mmCIF file of C-alpha atoms in Angstrom:
data_model
loop_
_atom_site.group_PDB
_atom_site.id
_atom_site.type_symbol
_atom_site.label_atom_id
_atom_site.label_comp_id
_atom_site.label_asym_id
_atom_site.label_seq_id
_atom_site.Cartn_x
_atom_site.Cartn_y
_atom_site.Cartn_z
ATOM 1 C CA UNK A 1 -18.457 -20.702 69.101
ATOM 2 C CA UNK A 2 -18.449 -18.701 65.835
ATOM 3 C CA UNK A 3 -17.672 -20.258 62.322
ATOM 4 C CA UNK A 4 -14.355 -17.757 63.161
ATOM 5 C CA UNK A 5 -13.376 -18.937 65.724
ATOM 6 C CA UNK A 6 -13.774 -22.674 64.452
ATOM 7 C CA UNK A 7 -11.578 -21.961 61.587
ATOM 8 C CA UNK A 8 -9.058 -20.422 63.505
ATOM 9 C CA UNK A 9 -8.802 -23.548 65.728
ATOM 10 C CA UNK A 10 -8.568 -25.797 62.724
ATOM 11 C CA UNK A 11 -5.733 -23.447 61.393
ATOM 12 C CA UNK A 12 -3.930 -23.542 64.410
ATOM 13 C CA UNK A 13 -4.004 -27.570 64.576
ATOM 14 C CA UNK A 14 -3.304 -27.488 60.690
ATOM 15 C CA UNK A 15 -0.288 -25.341 61.924
ATOM 16 C CA UNK A 16 1.252 -28.221 64.508
ATOM 17 C CA UNK A 17 -0.010 -31.026 62.532
ATOM 18 C CA UNK A 18 2.308 -29.899 59.740
ATOM 19 C CA UNK A 19 5.032 -29.615 61.876
ATOM 20 C CA UNK A 20 4.750 -33.337 62.871
ATOM 21 C CA UNK A 21 4.697 -34.812 59.342
ATOM 22 C CA UNK A 22 8.487 -34.684 58.429
ATOM 23 C CA UNK A 23 10.149 -35.638 61.369
ATOM 24 C CA UNK A 24 11.783 -39.307 61.044
ATOM 25 C CA UNK A 25 12.206 -41.907 63.912
ATOM 26 C CA UNK A 26 15.246 -44.082 63.734
ATOM 27 C CA UNK A 27 14.169 -46.539 62.652
ATOM 28 C CA UNK A 28 12.477 -44.350 59.542
ATOM 29 C CA UNK A 29 8.884 -44.408 60.129
ATOM 30 C CA UNK A 30 7.755 -40.841 58.760
ATOM 31 C CA UNK A 31 4.390 -39.829 59.315
ATOM 32 C CA UNK A 32 4.109 -38.060 56.329
ATOM 33 C CA UNK A 33 5.911 -40.682 54.069
ATOM 34 C CA UNK A 34 3.299 -42.979 55.278
ATOM 35 C CA UNK A 35 0.088 -40.876 54.478
ATOM 36 C CA UNK A 36 1.174 -40.190 50.993
ATOM 37 C CA UNK A 37 1.904 -43.620 50.629
ATOM 38 C CA UNK A 38 -1.618 -44.794 52.033
ATOM 39 C CA UNK A 39 -2.693 -42.140 49.235
ATOM 40 C CA UNK A 40 -1.078 -43.999 46.760
ATOM 41 C CA UNK A 41 1.251 -41.287 46.220
ATOM 42 C CA UNK A 42 5.407 -41.699 46.676
ATOM 43 C CA UNK A 43 7.269 -40.038 49.354
ATOM 44 C CA UNK A 44 10.674 -38.952 47.326
ATOM 45 C CA UNK A 45 11.134 -38.689 44.010
ATOM 46 C CA UNK A 46 13.067 -41.784 43.528
ATOM 47 C CA UNK A 47 11.557 -43.784 45.549
ATOM 48 C CA UNK A 48 11.772 -47.893 44.716
ATOM 49 C CA UNK A 49 8.935 -50.296 45.261
ATOM 50 C CA UNK A 50 10.729 -51.148 48.837
ATOM 51 C CA UNK A 51 10.410 -47.237 49.714
ATOM 52 C CA UNK A 52 13.885 -46.450 49.864
ATOM 53 C CA UNK A 53 14.206 -43.220 50.262
ATOM 54 C CA UNK A 54 16.580 -41.322 47.638
ATOM 55 C CA UNK A 55 15.642 -38.048 45.740
ATOM 56 C CA UNK A 56 13.793 -35.166 46.539
ATOM 57 C CA UNK A 57 11.573 -35.356 49.510
ATOM 58 C CA UNK A 58 8.043 -34.656 48.589
ATOM 59 C CA UNK A 59 6.899 -34.721 52.171
ATOM 60 C CA UNK A 60 8.418 -31.544 52.672
ATOM 61 C CA UNK A 61 6.741 -30.049 50.120
ATOM 62 C CA UNK A 62 3.266 -31.162 51.972
ATOM 63 C CA UNK A 63 5.191 -29.895 55.064
ATOM 64 C CA UNK A 64 5.758 -26.197 53.662
ATOM 65 C CA UNK A 65 1.995 -25.980 52.475
ATOM 66 C CA UNK A 66 0.674 -27.257 55.551
ATOM 67 C CA UNK A 67 2.296 -24.524 57.138
ATOM 68 C CA UNK A 68 1.745 -21.538 55.675
ATOM 69 C CA UNK A 69 -2.123 -22.406 55.395
ATOM 70 C CA UNK A 70 -2.024 -23.115 59.126
ATOM 71 C CA UNK A 71 -0.379 -19.874 59.740
ATOM 72 C CA UNK A 72 -2.011 -17.675 57.580
ATOM 73 C CA UNK A 73 -5.255 -19.108 58.560
ATOM 74 C CA UNK A 74 -4.610 -19.059 62.429
ATOM 75 C CA UNK A 75 -3.483 -15.332 61.984
ATOM 76 C CA UNK A 76 -6.272 -14.288 60.112
ATOM 77 C CA UNK A 77 -9.234 -16.037 61.718
ATOM 78 C CA UNK A 78 -8.194 -15.581 65.494
ATOM 79 C CA UNK A 79 -6.726 -12.040 64.888
ATOM 80 C CA UNK A 80 -9.828 -10.985 67.267
ATOM 81 C CA UNK A 81 -10.609 -13.345 69.398
ATOM 82 C CA UNK A 82 -7.557 -14.443 70.651
ATOM 83 C CA UNK A 83 -5.065 -11.337 69.776
ATOM 84 C CA UNK A 84 -2.328 -12.383 72.063
ATOM 85 C CA UNK A 85 -2.083 -15.721 70.259
ATOM 86 C CA UNK A 86 -1.375 -14.383 67.178
ATOM 87 C CA UNK A 87 0.981 -11.451 68.407
ATOM 88 C CA UNK A 88 2.870 -14.641 69.502
ATOM 89 C CA UNK A 89 2.657 -16.963 66.530
ATOM 90 C CA UNK A 90 5.886 -16.159 65.038
ATOM 91 C CA UNK A 91 7.213 -17.192 68.441
ATOM 92 C CA UNK A 92 5.300 -20.753 68.796
ATOM 93 C CA UNK A 93 6.090 -21.472 64.848
ATOM 94 C CA UNK A 94 9.894 -21.040 65.911
ATOM 95 C CA UNK A 95 9.405 -23.084 68.895
ATOM 96 C CA UNK A 96 7.423 -25.914 67.082
ATOM 97 C CA UNK A 97 10.144 -26.004 64.801
ATOM 98 C CA UNK A 98 13.060 -26.485 67.035
ATOM 99 C CA UNK A 99 11.495 -28.787 69.198
ATOM 100 C CA UNK A 100 8.632 -30.915 66.396
ATOM 101 C CA UNK A 101 11.129 -33.979 66.126
ATOM 102 C CA UNK A 102 11.554 -34.711 70.086
ATOM 103 C CA UNK A 103 7.627 -34.172 70.325
ATOM 104 C CA UNK A 104 7.137 -36.357 67.841
ATOM 105 C CA UNK A 105 9.716 -38.844 69.014
ATOM 106 C CA UNK A 106 7.853 -38.781 72.598
ATOM 107 C CA UNK A 107 4.643 -39.476 70.509
ATOM 108 C CA UNK A 108 5.906 -42.394 68.510
ATOM 109 C CA UNK A 109 7.441 -43.834 71.928
ATOM 110 C CA UNK A 110 4.438 -43.668 73.729
ATOM 111 C CA UNK A 111 2.075 -45.108 70.803
ATOM 112 C CA UNK A 112 4.801 -47.792 71.169
ATOM 113 C CA UNK A 113 4.256 -48.657 74.451
ATOM 114 C CA UNK A 114 1.057 -49.366 73.900
ATOM 115 C CA UNK A 115 1.329 -51.546 71.163
ATOM 116 C CA UNK A 116 1.703 -55.643 71.373
ATOM 117 C CA UNK A 117 4.803 -58.068 70.739
ATOM 118 C CA UNK A 118 6.934 -56.832 67.506
ATOM 119 C CA UNK A 119 4.833 -54.052 66.981
ATOM 120 C CA UNK A 120 6.454 -52.335 70.282
ATOM 121 C CA UNK A 121 10.052 -52.857 68.827
ATOM 122 C CA UNK A 122 11.829 -50.628 66.844
ATOM 123 C CA UNK A 123 15.290 -50.853 64.918
ATOM 124 C CA UNK A 124 17.852 -48.306 65.627
ATOM 125 C CA UNK A 125 20.035 -48.506 62.038
ATOM 126 C CA UNK A 126 22.414 -45.844 63.292
ATOM 127 C CA UNK A 127 23.770 -48.102 65.606
ATOM 128 C CA UNK A 128 23.847 -51.160 63.682
ATOM 129 C CA UNK A 129 26.200 -52.426 60.807
ATOM 130 C CA UNK A 130 28.029 -55.576 59.194
ATOM 131 C CA UNK A 131 31.542 -56.445 59.044
ATOM 132 C CA UNK A 132 32.272 -59.297 56.462
ATOM 133 C CA UNK A 133 35.660 -61.139 54.840
ATOM 134 C CA UNK A 134 35.628 -63.251 52.419
ATOM 135 C CA UNK A 135 38.036 -66.795 52.955
ATOM 136 C CA UNK A 136 39.346 -68.210 49.801
ATOM 137 C CA UNK A 137 40.884 -71.193 51.425
ATOM 138 C CA UNK A 138 37.250 -72.333 52.465
ATOM 139 C CA UNK A 139 35.108 -70.447 49.839
ATOM 140 C CA UNK A 140 33.156 -69.048 53.210
ATOM 141 C CA UNK A 141 32.210 -65.307 53.430
ATOM 142 C CA UNK A 142 31.988 -64.566 57.553
ATOM 143 C CA UNK A 143 29.622 -61.802 58.314
ATOM 144 C CA UNK A 144 29.638 -60.048 61.750
ATOM 145 C CA UNK A 145 26.722 -58.257 62.546
ATOM 146 C CA UNK A 146 25.894 -55.357 65.071
ATOM 147 C CA UNK A 147 21.630 -55.268 65.182
ATOM 148 C CA UNK A 148 20.367 -52.618 67.882
ATOM 149 C CA UNK A 149 17.049 -53.071 68.695
ATOM 150 C CA UNK A 150 14.605 -51.271 71.588
ATOM 151 C CA UNK A 151 11.450 -52.336 72.978
ATOM 152 C CA UNK A 152 8.989 -49.774 73.912
ATOM 153 C CA UNK A 153 6.223 -52.336 75.383
ATOM 154 C CA UNK A 154 6.125 -53.280 79.316
ATOM 155 C CA UNK A 155 6.598 -56.852 78.011
ATOM 156 C CA UNK A 156 8.904 -59.065 77.118
ATOM 157 C CA UNK A 157 9.312 -59.296 73.280
ATOM 158 C CA UNK A 158 10.517 -63.092 71.354
ATOM 159 C CA UNK A 159 11.209 -62.680 67.546
ATOM 160 C CA UNK A 160 13.432 -64.205 64.782
ATOM 161 C CA UNK A 161 15.692 -61.814 62.692
ATOM 162 C CA UNK A 162 16.309 -61.423 58.747
ATOM 163 C CA UNK A 163 19.524 -59.356 57.772
ATOM 164 C CA UNK A 164 20.759 -58.170 54.521
ATOM 165 C CA UNK A 165 23.198 -59.944 52.972
ATOM 166 C CA UNK A 166 26.319 -58.122 51.800
ATOM 167 C CA UNK A 167 25.389 -58.517 48.066
ATOM 168 C CA UNK A 168 24.590 -55.570 45.141
ATOM 169 C CA UNK A 169 21.032 -56.450 45.897
ATOM 170 C CA UNK A 170 19.760 -55.058 49.128
ATOM 171 C CA UNK A 171 16.797 -57.373 48.991
ATOM 172 C CA UNK A 172 18.445 -60.582 49.538
ATOM 173 C CA UNK A 173 18.074 -61.429 53.065
ATOM 174 C CA UNK A 174 19.315 -64.370 55.330
ATOM 175 C CA UNK A 175 17.731 -66.095 58.372
ATOM 176 C CA UNK A 176 19.946 -65.726 61.677
ATOM 177 C CA UNK A 177 20.532 -69.071 62.695
ATOM 178 C CA UNK A 178 21.476 -71.234 65.376
ATOM 179 C CA UNK A 179 21.953 -74.853 66.571
ATOM 180 C CA UNK A 180 19.626 -76.876 69.044
ATOM 181 C CA UNK A 181 21.689 -79.339 71.556
ATOM 182 C CA UNK A 182 21.482 -82.125 68.945
ATOM 183 C CA UNK A 183 23.781 -80.125 66.234
ATOM 184 C CA UNK A 184 21.053 -79.651 64.014
ATOM 185 C CA UNK A 185 20.721 -75.591 62.287
ATOM 186 C CA UNK A 186 17.657 -73.905 63.803
ATOM 187 C CA UNK A 187 16.227 -70.633 63.333
ATOM 188 C CA UNK A 188 17.752 -68.395 66.340
ATOM 189 C CA UNK A 189 15.149 -66.846 68.678
ATOM 190 C CA UNK A 190 15.833 -63.173 70.319
ATOM 191 C CA UNK A 191 14.599 -61.654 73.500
ATOM 192 C CA UNK A 192 14.216 -58.092 74.544
ATOM 193 C CA UNK A 193 13.227 -57.152 77.876
ATOM 194 C CA UNK A 194 10.410 -54.999 78.863
ATOM 195 C CA UNK A 195 12.018 -51.281 77.997
ATOM 196 C CA UNK A 196 15.140 -52.850 77.153
ATOM 197 C CA UNK A 197 17.380 -51.522 74.182
ATOM 198 C CA UNK A 198 20.063 -54.158 73.479
ATOM 199 C CA UNK A 199 22.608 -54.667 70.906
ATOM 200 C CA UNK A 200 22.616 -58.323 69.096
ATOM 201 C CA UNK A 201 25.872 -59.616 67.869
ATOM 202 C CA UNK A 202 25.772 -62.857 65.896
ATOM 203 C CA UNK A 203 28.006 -64.394 62.743
ATOM 204 C CA UNK A 204 26.578 -65.669 59.782
ATOM 205 C CA UNK A 205 29.126 -67.707 57.474
ATOM 206 C CA UNK A 206 27.503 -68.535 53.737
ATOM 207 C CA UNK A 207 28.830 -69.249 50.643
ATOM 208 C CA UNK A 208 28.255 -65.897 48.579
ATOM 209 C CA UNK A 209 29.022 -65.846 45.061
ATOM 210 C CA UNK A 210 27.571 -61.965 44.838
ATOM 211 C CA UNK A 211 29.361 -60.072 47.187
ATOM 212 C CA UNK A 212 30.141 -56.649 46.479
ATOM 213 C CA UNK A 213 33.645 -57.095 47.284
ATOM 214 C CA UNK A 214 35.667 -59.768 49.269
ATOM 215 C CA UNK A 215 35.586 -57.757 52.591
ATOM 216 C CA UNK A 216 34.032 -54.409 53.946
ATOM 217 C CA UNK A 217 31.083 -53.552 55.741
ATOM 218 C CA UNK A 218 27.291 -52.525 55.544
ATOM 219 C CA UNK A 219 26.173 -49.398 57.632
ATOM 220 C CA UNK A 220 22.828 -49.548 58.103
ATOM 221 C CA UNK A 221 21.688 -53.056 56.934
ATOM 222 C CA UNK A 222 17.885 -53.784 56.534
ATOM 223 C CA UNK A 223 16.536 -56.064 58.735
ATOM 224 C CA UNK A 224 13.083 -57.862 59.031
ATOM 225 C CA UNK A 225 11.838 -59.146 62.343
ATOM 226 C CA UNK A 226 9.228 -61.684 62.355
ATOM 227 C CA UNK A 227 7.325 -64.262 64.741
ATOM 228 C CA UNK A 228 4.502 -66.837 64.086
ATOM 229 C CA UNK A 229 1.868 -63.973 64.421
ATOM 230 C CA UNK A 230 3.046 -61.095 61.897
ATOM 231 C CA UNK A 231 6.720 -59.308 60.755
ATOM 232 C CA UNK A 232 8.029 -55.819 60.065
ATOM 233 C CA UNK A 233 10.612 -54.681 57.905
ATOM 234 C CA UNK A 234 12.723 -52.045 58.377
ATOM 235 C CA UNK A 235 15.010 -50.054 55.766
ATOM 236 C CA UNK A 236 18.347 -48.927 56.925
ATOM 237 C CA UNK A 237 18.819 -46.285 54.447
#
């Protein structure tokens, strides 16, 4: 294989890879963002330490840059060896543009299916929310949560859950508690069956002095799932 053909194949690989950088899963995972953070860079211009997505998306620049380099390299190095491929390169780019999100989601789901425990669980923030209301008579705030999670693994997954409180500080989290047979407060354990997507509904009552308003709602609340071995944080926004 000639050097020109090798560079052409690498350029085609770069073109395909570029379209995998930008798609984001419902749980907020973006390959390009994680690569930038791995090398110590921000993925967003106004990104906080908790990786909240605000401002300009730098990953977009890398996606466009790599796509241009890949396209130009493929066209230059493979025009003699694979003229039909080069002739259809614009159509290939269009197909990648239209299907890259679906392809990435399929690959991401496949990768999660080989994971174990909570690493195989994905959070669906678009299908999750919290409705809260303050009762001045009791001084309690009742928070009704609806949290949607999906297990991609072939095994049952058990875990505990922390959820974002309705406060001005998004980092304030609360464990989801339960009561045992003796009436003592314990940490609630949740279960997802193999390949199951489930909506978990529960209520938390709390005396919280730092509420945004007396009543309202939170869409896409931040959550943390954890067990004795590990934990995973999901940012809803």
